[in-house]
Amino acid sequence: MKLDSYWLDTLPRVDGLSTEDVEGRADVVVVGGGLTGLSAALALCRLGANVVVFEAGRMIGEASGRNGGQCNTGLLQDYLEATKQYGEDAAQGFYRTFSAAVDSVERVVREERIDCDFARVGKLKVAAKPEHFDKLSQTFEVLRSSVDPGVKLFSRSELRDEIGSDIFHGGLLQPGSASLHVGRFGVGLAAASIKRGARLFEATPVTGIAREADGRFRVTTHRGSISAKHVLTATGCTMQGGPFGWIRRRIVPVGSFIIVTEPLGKEAIKGLVPSRRNYVTTMNIGNYFRPTSDDRLLFGGRARFAMSSKRSDVKSGEILAGMLAQVFPQLRNVKVDYCWGGMVDMTRDRFPRAGERHGIHYSMGYSGHGVQMAVHMGQAMADTINGRPERNPWGGLPWPAIPGHFGPPWFLPFVGAYYRVKDHLT
Ligand SMILES: Cc1cc2nc3c(=O)[nH]c(=O)nc-3n(C[C@H](O)[C@H](O)[C@H](O)COP(=O)(O)OP(=O)(O)OC[C@H]3O[C@@H](n4cnc5c(N)ncnc54)[C@H](O)[C@@H]3O)c2cc1C
């Protein structure tokens, strides 16, 4: 079993990375080579900007290359709760923004001809308890009559054509959702940016950002420093150092873990997930799964409320293998080829945050819906930097610090215990 991301293990190399000393000037420096940073770099190049990207590790090496590869429409939050909390207009606006984000991914895949198996397979949310199906039915009615007329509802018996498991009580399909190979997609964004003149540096953490007398920024790395007119912080929830203490007090890194089986063959996958969709369960501490193009099953979840590390990932992988066997008993003895973890960039209300502080732009906090939103926001922040701040849909949301949170989230085990009890009771 490889303790590595399947996506990162099966992608082509990024050609044309910069290796020279860091010096001179740029229009925009992007800090972070995940999907936010690479999408922004490409969009800025298309606007004619001179762009430099600094990545502390490897391009898309963190959350962007370690996720479930689901590019979903819809909110992470329960839609009915969101309408109660924010009002119908706002909830519809949030929902439409996530749909637009999937469109943004599709558009860039098409325009840049990125070979990444992008397909609108739909997301099927499956009810883990009978009362969860009642709630899905209510959500279905509201979505169908307002923001997503294409949604479909499957009763427990209809679900048999959709999934080779007996444990679920029905499901809600959001057909606009897509799946893709996030690794190949990320490399495609990087290659398209390099082709348009962006300079991309790996293993180059940003250690300082200072405003200079002429209003420009001096961005410092161990390979030298550069003067930039604009800076975009696209650092996700990573715990890398650097001058980002303000962000670390607002983002909570939450571990999520994934296993990928050995290739199962087309017929076996047909028996498990005939429509090859994205699947998520309704539990708070639930699971997500999908097939890969080489007919493996990717199965993930918040197996434990822990940070990701090699040891932690193995422990979580064992728990996930048990969960996989509960959903698909026919896979009880299947071989697991990959097991890894990553940190999800959560905000308190699970909505993204993007804006500008002391002249430095930032976008992050996609809370598990980042594959599409990171790409969308990279483009929106490029437009913002280009003088169109109205393109940032999250600009109006306040972002207070989380009390008591200064770095590693000591409170996660308590949050985990809370959700376990909640899952038991509801
Ligand atoms: C296990 C897991 C499963 C997930 N599943 C899904 C899913 O199926 N669908 C979905 O929509 N979302 C999912 N997500 C969330 C999604 O992957 C993220 O929201 C998204 O990738 C965030 O992209 P980003 O570019 O903002 O951040 P990241 O991908 O974290 O990139 C930030 C980069 O900044 C770099 N960096 C940090 N500090 C510095 C510094 N000082 N100098 C230079 N570089 C720096 C980091 O090294 C990192 O590469 C999942 C996440 C995880 C971890």
Tab-separated table of C-alpha atoms and ligand atoms in Angstrom:
chain	number	residue	atom	x	y	z
A	1	MET	CA	0.000	0.000	0.000
A	2	LYS	CA	1.329	3.438	-0.921
A	3	LEU	CA	1.014	6.157	1.707
A	4	ASP	CA	0.576	8.718	-1.037
A	5	SER	CA	-2.247	10.429	-2.884
A	6	TYR	CA	-3.476	8.429	-5.871
A	7	TRP	CA	-3.810	11.706	-7.820
A	8	LEU	CA	-0.236	12.792	-7.080
A	9	ASP	CA	1.073	9.317	-7.866
A	10	THR	CA	-0.582	9.207	-11.305
A	11	LEU	CA	0.083	12.647	-12.788
A	12	PRO	CA	2.582	13.863	-15.381
A	13	ARG	CA	5.490	16.110	-14.368
A	14	VAL	CA	5.093	19.880	-14.462
A	15	ASP	CA	7.569	20.992	-17.148
A	16	GLY	CA	9.113	24.461	-17.240
A	17	LEU	CA	9.250	25.257	-13.507
A	18	SER	CA	11.544	28.150	-12.618
A	19	THR	CA	14.834	27.380	-10.888
A	20	GLU	CA	16.670	30.694	-11.124
A	21	ASP	CA	17.248	33.124	-8.241
A	22	VAL	CA	14.277	35.175	-7.109
A	23	GLU	CA	14.789	38.831	-8.032
A	24	GLY	CA	13.392	41.693	-10.102
A	25	ARG	CA	9.758	42.750	-10.376
A	26	ALA	CA	6.360	41.209	-11.049
A	27	ASP	CA	2.861	42.592	-11.441
A	28	VAL	CA	1.453	39.909	-9.122
A	29	VAL	CA	3.050	37.436	-6.720
A	30	VAL	CA	0.801	34.489	-5.847
A	31	VAL	CA	1.694	32.687	-2.602
A	32	GLY	CA	0.652	29.025	-2.850
A	33	GLY	CA	0.559	26.625	-5.790
A	34	GLY	CA	-2.754	24.902	-5.076
A	35	LEU	CA	-5.858	25.219	-7.253
A	36	THR	CA	-6.564	28.765	-6.001
A	37	GLY	CA	-3.066	29.979	-6.790
A	38	LEU	CA	-2.723	28.211	-10.143
A	39	SER	CA	-6.194	29.244	-11.309
A	40	ALA	CA	-5.415	32.853	-10.349
A	41	ALA	CA	-2.026	32.699	-12.085
A	42	LEU	CA	-3.588	31.503	-15.323
A	43	ALA	CA	-6.404	34.075	-15.215
A	44	LEU	CA	-3.915	36.880	-14.451
A	45	CYS	CA	-1.689	35.816	-17.365
A	46	ARG	CA	-4.712	35.896	-19.632
A	47	LEU	CA	-5.277	39.490	-18.464
A	48	GLY	CA	-1.728	40.301	-19.547
A	49	ALA	CA	-0.067	40.370	-16.099
A	50	ASN	CA	3.501	39.361	-15.294
A	51	VAL	CA	2.949	36.644	-12.653
A	52	VAL	CA	5.168	34.742	-10.206
A	53	VAL	CA	3.914	31.814	-8.069
A	54	PHE	CA	5.814	30.688	-4.956
A	55	GLU	CA	4.923	27.236	-3.629
A	56	ALA	CA	6.465	26.052	-0.351
A	57	GLY	CA	6.410	22.383	-1.394
A	58	ARG	CA	5.299	20.886	-4.698
A	59	MET	CA	2.575	22.231	-6.997
A	60	ILE	CA	-0.866	20.951	-5.861
A	61	GLY	CA	0.969	18.897	-3.215
A	62	GLU	CA	-1.413	19.815	-0.382
A	63	ALA	CA	-5.237	19.753	-0.287
A	64	SER	CA	-5.544	20.418	-4.023
A	65	GLY	CA	-3.829	17.151	-4.909
A	66	ARG	CA	-5.045	15.133	-1.932
A	67	ASN	CA	-8.836	15.474	-2.120
A	68	GLY	CA	-11.747	13.282	-3.187
A	69	GLY	CA	-11.857	14.586	-6.760
A	70	GLN	CA	-15.513	15.581	-6.428
A	71	CYS	CA	-16.449	18.862	-8.128
A	72	ASN	CA	-19.920	19.309	-6.734
A	73	THR	CA	-22.773	21.768	-7.086
A	74	GLY	CA	-24.787	22.606	-3.963
A	75	LEU	CA	-23.819	23.792	-0.510
A	76	LEU	CA	-21.812	21.946	2.089
A	77	GLN	CA	-24.368	23.158	4.621
A	78	ASP	CA	-27.871	21.730	4.720
A	79	TYR	CA	-29.802	23.846	2.197
A	80	LEU	CA	-32.946	24.119	4.334
A	81	GLU	CA	-30.878	25.290	7.325
A	82	ALA	CA	-29.120	27.826	5.080
A	83	THR	CA	-32.462	29.303	3.947
A	84	LYS	CA	-33.530	29.631	7.605
A	85	GLN	CA	-30.252	31.183	8.676
A	86	TYR	CA	-29.538	33.536	5.769
A	87	GLY	CA	-32.928	33.944	4.053
A	88	GLU	CA	-34.052	32.440	0.758
A	89	ASP	CA	-32.435	34.999	-1.544
A	90	ALA	CA	-29.016	34.667	0.071
A	91	ALA	CA	-29.183	30.853	0.165
A	92	GLN	CA	-30.138	30.769	-3.520
A	93	GLY	CA	-27.251	33.115	-4.275
A	94	PHE	CA	-24.783	30.841	-2.436
A	95	TYR	CA	-26.157	27.797	-4.254
A	96	ARG	CA	-25.851	29.476	-7.664
A	97	THR	CA	-22.282	30.498	-6.882
A	98	PHE	CA	-21.319	26.856	-6.346
A	99	SER	CA	-23.022	25.874	-9.627
A	100	ALA	CA	-21.149	28.689	-11.394
A	101	ALA	CA	-17.917	27.384	-9.861
A	102	VAL	CA	-18.401	23.966	-11.505
A	103	ASP	CA	-19.029	25.821	-14.795
A	104	SER	CA	-15.732	27.686	-14.263
A	105	VAL	CA	-13.861	24.381	-13.944
A	106	GLU	CA	-15.535	22.978	-17.063
A	107	ARG	CA	-14.752	26.122	-19.057
A	108	VAL	CA	-11.051	26.167	-18.211
A	109	VAL	CA	-10.759	22.409	-18.904
A	110	ARG	CA	-12.283	22.983	-22.342
A	111	GLU	CA	-10.428	26.203	-23.210
A	112	GLU	CA	-7.018	24.892	-22.128
A	113	ARG	CA	-7.736	21.346	-23.381
A	114	ILE	CA	-6.744	19.813	-20.037
A	115	ASP	CA	-6.833	16.016	-20.169
A	116	CYS	CA	-8.329	15.242	-16.733
A	117	ASP	CA	-11.458	13.072	-17.282
A	118	PHE	CA	-13.840	15.924	-16.359
A	119	ALA	CA	-17.402	14.523	-16.539
A	120	ARG	CA	-20.777	15.759	-15.253
A	121	VAL	CA	-21.602	12.541	-13.403
A	122	GLY	CA	-23.894	14.067	-10.760
A	123	LYS	CA	-23.636	13.858	-6.976
A	124	LEU	CA	-25.829	11.365	-5.159
A	125	LYS	CA	-26.381	12.115	-1.474
A	126	VAL	CA	-27.487	8.891	0.185
A	127	ALA	CA	-29.593	8.761	3.363
A	128	ALA	CA	-27.899	6.847	6.181
A	129	LYS	CA	-31.101	6.799	8.291
A	130	PRO	CA	-34.830	6.738	7.370
A	131	GLU	CA	-35.379	10.201	8.895
A	132	HIS	CA	-32.498	11.555	6.784
A	133	PHE	CA	-34.470	10.527	3.696
A	134	ASP	CA	-37.439	12.614	4.939
A	135	LYS	CA	-35.124	15.616	5.092
A	136	LEU	CA	-33.678	14.874	1.637
A	137	SER	CA	-37.253	14.757	0.279
A	138	GLN	CA	-37.980	18.210	1.718
A	139	THR	CA	-34.721	19.568	0.309
A	140	PHE	CA	-35.567	18.033	-3.066
A	141	GLU	CA	-38.918	19.896	-3.209
A	142	VAL	CA	-37.339	23.231	-2.307
A	143	LEU	CA	-34.389	22.868	-4.701
A	144	ARG	CA	-36.542	21.676	-7.589
A	145	SER	CA	-38.887	24.643	-7.298
A	146	SER	CA	-36.165	27.257	-6.785
A	147	VAL	CA	-32.491	26.889	-7.779
A	148	ASP	CA	-31.945	23.410	-9.220
A	149	PRO	CA	-34.882	22.118	-11.311
A	150	GLY	CA	-32.821	19.104	-12.464
A	151	VAL	CA	-32.533	17.449	-9.017
A	152	LYS	CA	-33.927	13.919	-8.668
A	153	LEU	CA	-35.070	11.912	-5.682
A	154	PHE	CA	-34.609	8.125	-5.413
A	155	SER	CA	-36.635	6.078	-2.947
A	156	ARG	CA	-34.984	3.176	-1.180
A	157	SER	CA	-36.169	0.694	-3.828
A	158	GLU	CA	-35.190	2.988	-6.742
A	159	LEU	CA	-31.730	3.335	-5.216
A	160	ARG	CA	-30.971	-0.308	-6.057
A	161	ASP	CA	-30.306	0.735	-9.680
A	162	GLU	CA	-27.919	3.419	-8.451
A	163	ILE	CA	-25.761	1.703	-5.861
A	164	GLY	CA	-24.819	-1.867	-4.983
A	165	SER	CA	-25.417	-1.423	-1.252
A	166	ASP	CA	-28.468	-2.184	0.899
A	167	ILE	CA	-27.732	0.127	3.794
A	168	PHE	CA	-29.121	3.415	2.443
A	169	HIS	CA	-32.719	4.676	2.628
A	170	GLY	CA	-32.940	6.729	-0.569
A	171	GLY	CA	-30.953	9.496	-2.215
A	172	LEU	CA	-30.926	12.989	-3.712
A	173	LEU	CA	-29.167	13.517	-7.066
A	174	GLN	CA	-27.680	16.896	-8.027
A	175	PRO	CA	-26.902	16.249	-11.702
A	176	GLY	CA	-24.641	19.273	-12.342
A	177	SER	CA	-21.839	17.870	-10.193
A	178	ALA	CA	-18.708	16.582	-11.899
A	179	SER	CA	-15.731	14.352	-11.254
A	180	LEU	CA	-12.185	14.790	-12.525
A	181	HIS	CA	-8.581	13.707	-11.998
A	182	VAL	CA	-7.488	16.610	-9.803
A	183	GLY	CA	-3.801	15.847	-10.267
A	184	ARG	CA	-3.894	16.022	-14.043
A	185	PHE	CA	-6.152	19.062	-13.808
A	186	GLY	CA	-3.695	20.873	-11.510
A	187	VAL	CA	-0.756	20.076	-13.794
A	188	GLY	CA	-2.848	21.359	-16.727
A	189	LEU	CA	-3.414	24.696	-14.958
A	190	ALA	CA	0.293	24.970	-14.136
A	191	ALA	CA	1.322	24.150	-17.730
A	192	ALA	CA	-1.158	26.654	-19.182
A	193	SER	CA	0.174	29.399	-16.854
A	194	ILE	CA	3.798	28.635	-17.755
A	195	LYS	CA	2.874	28.675	-21.455
A	196	ARG	CA	1.510	32.205	-20.953
A	197	GLY	CA	4.668	33.416	-19.246
A	198	ALA	CA	4.071	32.822	-15.512
A	199	ARG	CA	7.132	31.836	-13.460
A	200	LEU	CA	6.349	29.010	-11.037
A	201	PHE	CA	8.754	28.142	-8.197
A	202	GLU	CA	8.487	24.968	-6.097
A	203	ALA	CA	10.183	24.463	-2.704
A	204	THR	CA	10.160	28.235	-2.231
A	205	PRO	CA	8.224	29.258	0.901
A	206	VAL	CA	7.454	32.934	1.282
A	207	THR	CA	8.960	34.105	4.564
A	208	GLY	CA	8.121	37.809	4.503
A	209	ILE	CA	5.917	40.404	2.819
A	210	ALA	CA	6.669	44.067	3.484
A	211	ARG	CA	5.215	47.270	2.043
A	212	GLU	CA	7.807	49.518	0.484
A	213	ALA	CA	7.862	53.304	0.287
A	214	ASP	CA	6.569	53.292	-3.317
A	215	GLY	CA	3.487	51.265	-2.263
A	216	ARG	CA	4.755	48.029	-3.823
A	217	PHE	CA	5.364	44.825	-1.831
A	218	ARG	CA	8.715	43.153	-1.188
A	219	VAL	CA	8.129	39.410	-1.086
A	220	THR	CA	10.965	37.454	0.495
A	221	THR	CA	11.995	33.828	0.045
A	222	HIS	CA	15.242	31.977	0.838
A	223	ARG	CA	16.131	32.228	-2.878
A	224	GLY	CA	15.928	35.998	-2.924
A	225	SER	CA	13.224	38.635	-2.965
A	226	ILE	CA	11.019	40.272	-5.559
A	227	SER	CA	9.063	43.509	-5.830
A	228	ALA	CA	5.351	43.054	-6.638
A	229	LYS	CA	2.551	45.481	-7.317
A	230	HIS	CA	0.007	43.000	-5.916
A	231	VAL	CA	0.143	39.906	-3.705
A	232	LEU	CA	-2.462	37.125	-3.550
A	233	THR	CA	-2.319	34.788	-0.549
A	234	ALA	CA	-3.607	31.382	-1.665
A	235	THR	CA	-2.179	29.293	1.159
A	236	GLY	CA	-5.233	27.166	2.030
A	237	CYS	CA	-5.004	25.966	5.625
A	238	THR	CA	-1.433	24.877	5.509
A	239	MET	CA	0.603	25.196	8.672
A	240	GLN	CA	3.699	26.373	6.756
A	241	GLY	CA	5.366	29.344	8.384
A	242	GLY	CA	5.430	32.776	6.821
A	243	PRO	CA	3.725	36.036	7.577
A	244	PHE	CA	0.185	34.652	7.749
A	245	GLY	CA	-0.671	34.625	11.470
A	246	TRP	CA	-3.856	36.625	10.813
A	247	ILE	CA	-5.168	33.882	8.536
A	248	ARG	CA	-4.129	31.030	10.845
A	249	ARG	CA	-6.405	32.459	13.562
A	250	ARG	CA	-9.407	32.235	11.230
A	251	ILE	CA	-8.955	28.933	9.352
A	252	VAL	CA	-9.245	25.562	11.059
A	253	PRO	CA	-7.292	22.720	9.416
A	254	VAL	CA	-9.393	19.560	9.756
A	255	GLY	CA	-7.948	16.175	8.743
A	256	SER	CA	-9.783	14.132	6.129
A	257	PHE	CA	-8.594	10.724	4.943
A	258	ILE	CA	-8.900	8.597	1.818
A	259	ILE	CA	-8.225	5.048	0.671
A	260	VAL	CA	-8.210	3.795	-2.930
A	261	THR	CA	-8.699	0.125	-3.724
A	262	GLU	CA	-6.810	-1.983	-6.201
A	263	PRO	CA	-8.320	-1.901	-9.758
A	264	LEU	CA	-11.617	-3.795	-9.517
A	265	GLY	CA	-12.474	-4.062	-13.219
A	266	LYS	CA	-15.352	-2.489	-15.148
A	267	GLU	CA	-17.909	-5.164	-14.236
A	268	ALA	CA	-17.270	-4.951	-10.490
A	269	ILE	CA	-17.522	-1.147	-10.565
A	270	LYS	CA	-20.781	-1.498	-12.492
A	271	GLY	CA	-22.118	-3.634	-9.671
A	272	LEU	CA	-21.107	-1.100	-7.016
A	273	VAL	CA	-21.760	2.295	-8.631
A	274	PRO	CA	-23.354	1.712	-12.068
A	275	SER	CA	-23.697	5.409	-12.964
A	276	ARG	CA	-20.146	6.220	-11.789
A	277	ARG	CA	-21.286	9.270	-9.798
A	278	ASN	CA	-19.899	11.159	-6.805
A	279	TYR	CA	-21.472	9.799	-3.593
A	280	VAL	CA	-21.729	11.342	-0.131
A	281	THR	CA	-23.595	10.058	2.917
A	282	THR	CA	-25.855	12.174	5.122
A	283	MET	CA	-23.991	11.640	8.428
A	284	ASN	CA	-22.035	14.524	9.972
A	285	ILE	CA	-19.069	12.175	10.235
A	286	GLY	CA	-19.910	10.549	6.943
A	287	ASN	CA	-18.175	9.174	3.884
A	288	TYR	CA	-17.657	10.174	0.271
A	289	PHE	CA	-16.718	7.860	-2.565
A	290	ARG	CA	-16.411	7.616	-6.355
A	291	PRO	CA	-14.803	5.372	-8.949
A	292	THR	CA	-11.567	6.328	-10.712
A	293	SER	CA	-11.102	6.088	-14.466
A	294	ASP	CA	-9.001	2.930	-14.003
A	295	ASP	CA	-11.887	1.287	-12.101
A	296	ARG	CA	-10.729	1.571	-8.522
A	297	LEU	CA	-13.008	2.814	-5.757
A	298	LEU	CA	-11.887	5.936	-3.876
A	299	PHE	CA	-13.431	6.027	-0.400
A	300	GLY	CA	-12.911	8.869	2.067
A	301	GLY	CA	-14.168	10.438	5.227
A	302	ARG	CA	-13.365	12.107	8.480
A	303	ALA	CA	-12.473	8.747	10.046
A	304	ARG	CA	-10.937	10.538	13.029
A	305	PHE	CA	-10.786	14.149	14.185
A	306	ALA	CA	-7.025	14.208	13.858
A	307	MET	CA	-4.355	16.004	11.897
A	308	SER	CA	-2.889	14.223	8.885
A	309	SER	CA	0.543	12.586	9.243
A	310	LYS	CA	1.893	9.254	7.927
A	311	ARG	CA	1.036	7.411	11.191
A	312	SER	CA	-2.314	9.118	11.545
A	313	ASP	CA	-3.183	8.369	7.889
A	314	VAL	CA	-2.527	4.613	8.368
A	315	LYS	CA	-4.739	4.511	11.469
A	316	SER	CA	-7.490	6.402	9.637
A	317	GLY	CA	-7.085	4.122	6.604
A	318	GLU	CA	-7.818	1.076	8.772
A	319	ILE	CA	-10.986	2.735	10.087
A	320	LEU	CA	-11.990	3.689	6.527
A	321	ALA	CA	-11.485	0.098	5.310
A	322	GLY	CA	-13.973	-0.970	8.016
A	323	MET	CA	-16.442	1.718	6.887
A	324	LEU	CA	-16.004	0.632	3.247
A	325	ALA	CA	-16.895	-2.953	4.214
A	326	GLN	CA	-20.049	-1.699	5.967
A	327	VAL	CA	-21.205	0.108	2.811
A	328	PHE	CA	-20.036	-2.600	0.387
A	329	PRO	CA	-19.650	-5.942	2.234
A	330	GLN	CA	-18.571	-7.456	-1.105
A	331	LEU	CA	-15.321	-5.429	-0.767
A	332	ARG	CA	-14.477	-6.839	2.682
A	333	ASN	CA	-11.297	-8.502	1.459
A	334	VAL	CA	-10.325	-6.030	-1.232
A	335	LYS	CA	-6.724	-4.823	-1.389
A	336	VAL	CA	-6.140	-1.159	-0.612
A	337	ASP	CA	-3.450	0.324	-2.884
A	338	TYR	CA	-3.391	3.933	-1.595
A	339	CYS	CA	-4.010	5.566	1.765
A	340	TRP	CA	-3.442	9.234	2.554
A	341	GLY	CA	-4.771	12.230	4.419
A	342	GLY	CA	-4.917	15.965	3.985
A	343	MET	CA	-6.098	19.063	5.755
A	344	VAL	CA	-9.426	20.655	4.795
A	345	ASP	CA	-9.519	24.468	5.021
A	346	MET	CA	-12.572	24.992	7.243
A	347	THR	CA	-14.110	28.284	8.337
A	348	ARG	CA	-16.503	28.507	11.243
A	349	ASP	CA	-19.639	28.897	9.074
A	350	ARG	CA	-18.163	26.749	6.262
A	351	PHE	CA	-18.382	29.564	3.701
A	352	PRO	CA	-15.232	30.744	1.873
A	353	ARG	CA	-13.499	33.993	2.715
A	354	ALA	CA	-11.852	36.249	0.158
A	355	GLY	CA	-10.859	39.887	0.209
A	356	GLU	CA	-8.019	42.252	0.940
A	357	ARG	CA	-6.178	43.127	4.158
A	358	HIS	CA	-3.497	45.833	4.305
A	359	GLY	CA	-3.486	45.731	0.493
A	360	ILE	CA	-2.796	41.968	0.335
A	361	HIS	CA	-5.461	39.842	-1.348
A	362	TYR	CA	-6.505	36.411	-0.029
A	363	SER	CA	-8.955	33.596	-0.844
A	364	MET	CA	-9.465	30.339	1.075
A	365	GLY	CA	-11.770	28.516	3.506
A	366	TYR	CA	-13.721	26.429	1.001
A	367	SER	CA	-14.495	23.916	3.762
A	368	GLY	CA	-14.573	20.728	1.681
A	369	HIS	CA	-15.994	22.322	-1.472
A	370	GLY	CA	-12.698	23.648	-2.784
A	371	VAL	CA	-12.116	21.772	-6.020
A	372	GLN	CA	-14.614	23.966	-7.869
A	373	MET	CA	-14.546	27.041	-5.583
A	374	ALA	CA	-10.731	27.371	-5.530
A	375	VAL	CA	-10.733	27.507	-9.332
A	376	HIS	CA	-13.661	29.928	-9.442
A	377	MET	CA	-12.114	32.157	-6.784
A	378	GLY	CA	-8.698	32.130	-8.435
A	379	GLN	CA	-10.399	33.645	-11.470
A	380	ALA	CA	-12.498	36.039	-9.352
A	381	MET	CA	-9.421	37.274	-7.461
A	382	ALA	CA	-7.586	37.853	-10.754
A	383	ASP	CA	-10.495	40.072	-11.795
A	384	THR	CA	-10.513	41.736	-8.345
A	385	ILE	CA	-6.811	42.559	-8.677
A	386	ASN	CA	-7.599	43.880	-12.150
A	387	GLY	CA	-10.022	46.417	-10.642
A	388	ARG	CA	-13.276	44.447	-10.512
A	389	PRO	CA	-13.862	43.654	-6.791
A	390	GLU	CA	-17.551	42.956	-7.493
A	391	ARG	CA	-16.423	39.627	-9.009
A	392	ASN	CA	-15.667	38.322	-5.487
A	393	PRO	CA	-18.948	36.742	-4.284
A	394	TRP	CA	-17.712	36.381	-0.675
A	395	GLY	CA	-16.355	39.923	-0.244
A	396	GLY	CA	-19.162	41.024	2.089
A	397	LEU	CA	-18.738	38.302	4.735
A	398	PRO	CA	-17.101	39.361	8.009
A	399	TRP	CA	-14.223	37.186	9.224
A	400	PRO	CA	-13.562	37.451	12.948
A	401	ALA	CA	-10.798	35.375	14.557
A	402	ILE	CA	-11.871	32.134	16.252
A	403	PRO	CA	-11.509	32.683	20.015
A	404	GLY	CA	-8.690	30.584	21.485
A	405	HIS	CA	-7.389	29.484	18.043
A	406	PHE	CA	-3.766	30.477	17.390
A	407	GLY	CA	-2.329	27.561	15.411
A	408	PRO	CA	-2.856	23.792	15.706
A	409	PRO	CA	-6.579	23.293	16.503
A	410	TRP	CA	-6.461	21.812	20.041
A	411	PHE	CA	-10.279	21.769	20.159
A	412	LEU	CA	-10.859	19.273	17.299
A	413	PRO	CA	-11.355	16.160	19.510
A	414	PHE	CA	-14.186	18.023	21.282
A	415	VAL	CA	-15.787	18.995	17.959
A	416	GLY	CA	-15.483	15.336	16.897
A	417	ALA	CA	-17.180	14.137	20.078
A	418	TYR	CA	-20.010	16.655	19.522
A	419	TYR	CA	-20.664	15.424	15.964
A	420	ARG	CA	-20.500	11.770	17.018
A	421	VAL	CA	-23.229	12.385	19.598
A	422	LYS	CA	-25.228	14.378	17.022
A	423	ASP	CA	-24.962	11.517	14.500
A	424	HIS	CA	-26.140	9.094	17.184
A	425	LEU	CA	-29.190	11.195	18.078
A	426	THR	CA	-30.387	12.498	14.691
B	1	LIG	C1	-8.753	14.708	2.096
B	1	LIG	C2	-9.462	15.862	1.437
B	1	LIG	C3	-10.582	15.619	0.656
B	1	LIG	C4	-11.225	16.677	0.007
B	1	LIG	N1	-12.214	16.382	-0.873
B	1	LIG	C5	-12.747	17.388	-1.615
B	1	LIG	C6	-13.645	17.072	-2.664
B	1	LIG	O1	-13.883	15.912	-3.007
B	1	LIG	N2	-14.247	18.103	-3.325
B	1	LIG	C7	-13.939	19.409	-3.023
B	1	LIG	O2	-14.523	20.309	-3.646
B	1	LIG	N3	-13.032	19.739	-2.075
B	1	LIG	C8	-12.403	18.758	-1.382
B	1	LIG	N4	-11.437	19.058	-0.470
B	1	LIG	C9	-11.057	20.475	-0.268
B	1	LIG	C10	-10.172	21.029	-1.394
B	1	LIG	O3	-9.177	20.096	-1.750
B	1	LIG	C11	-9.521	22.344	-0.946
B	1	LIG	O4	-10.535	23.232	-0.485
B	1	LIG	C12	-8.771	23.055	-2.068
B	1	LIG	O5	-7.892	22.174	-2.714
B	1	LIG	C13	-8.004	24.258	-1.530
B	1	LIG	O6	-7.162	24.743	-2.543
B	1	LIG	P1	-6.141	25.908	-2.232
B	1	LIG	O7	-5.343	26.128	-3.440
B	1	LIG	O8	-6.867	27.069	-1.677
B	1	LIG	O9	-5.230	25.347	-1.025
B	1	LIG	P2	-4.082	24.223	-1.039
B	1	LIG	O10	-4.335	23.170	-2.028
B	1	LIG	O11	-3.901	23.834	0.389
B	1	LIG	O12	-2.830	25.022	-1.530
B	1	LIG	C14	-2.182	25.980	-0.740
B	1	LIG	C15	-0.689	25.912	-1.045
B	1	LIG	O13	-0.028	27.003	-0.416
B	1	LIG	C16	1.273	26.575	-0.074
B	1	LIG	N5	1.821	27.476	0.946
B	1	LIG	C17	1.414	27.636	2.222
B	1	LIG	N6	2.175	28.535	2.860
B	1	LIG	C18	3.081	28.960	1.962
B	1	LIG	C19	4.146	29.890	2.018
B	1	LIG	N7	4.457	30.560	3.138
B	1	LIG	N8	4.859	30.107	0.889
B	1	LIG	C20	4.596	29.443	-0.265
B	1	LIG	N9	3.594	28.519	-0.360
B	1	LIG	C21	2.855	28.312	0.742
B	1	LIG	C22	1.048	25.148	0.416
B	1	LIG	O14	2.236	24.389	0.381
B	1	LIG	C23	-0.034	24.639	-0.516
B	1	LIG	O15	0.473	23.888	-1.595
B	1	LIG	C24	-10.778	18.026	0.201
B	1	LIG	C25	-9.660	18.266	0.994
B	1	LIG	C26	-8.991	17.205	1.599
B	1	LIG	C27	-7.767	17.489	2.413
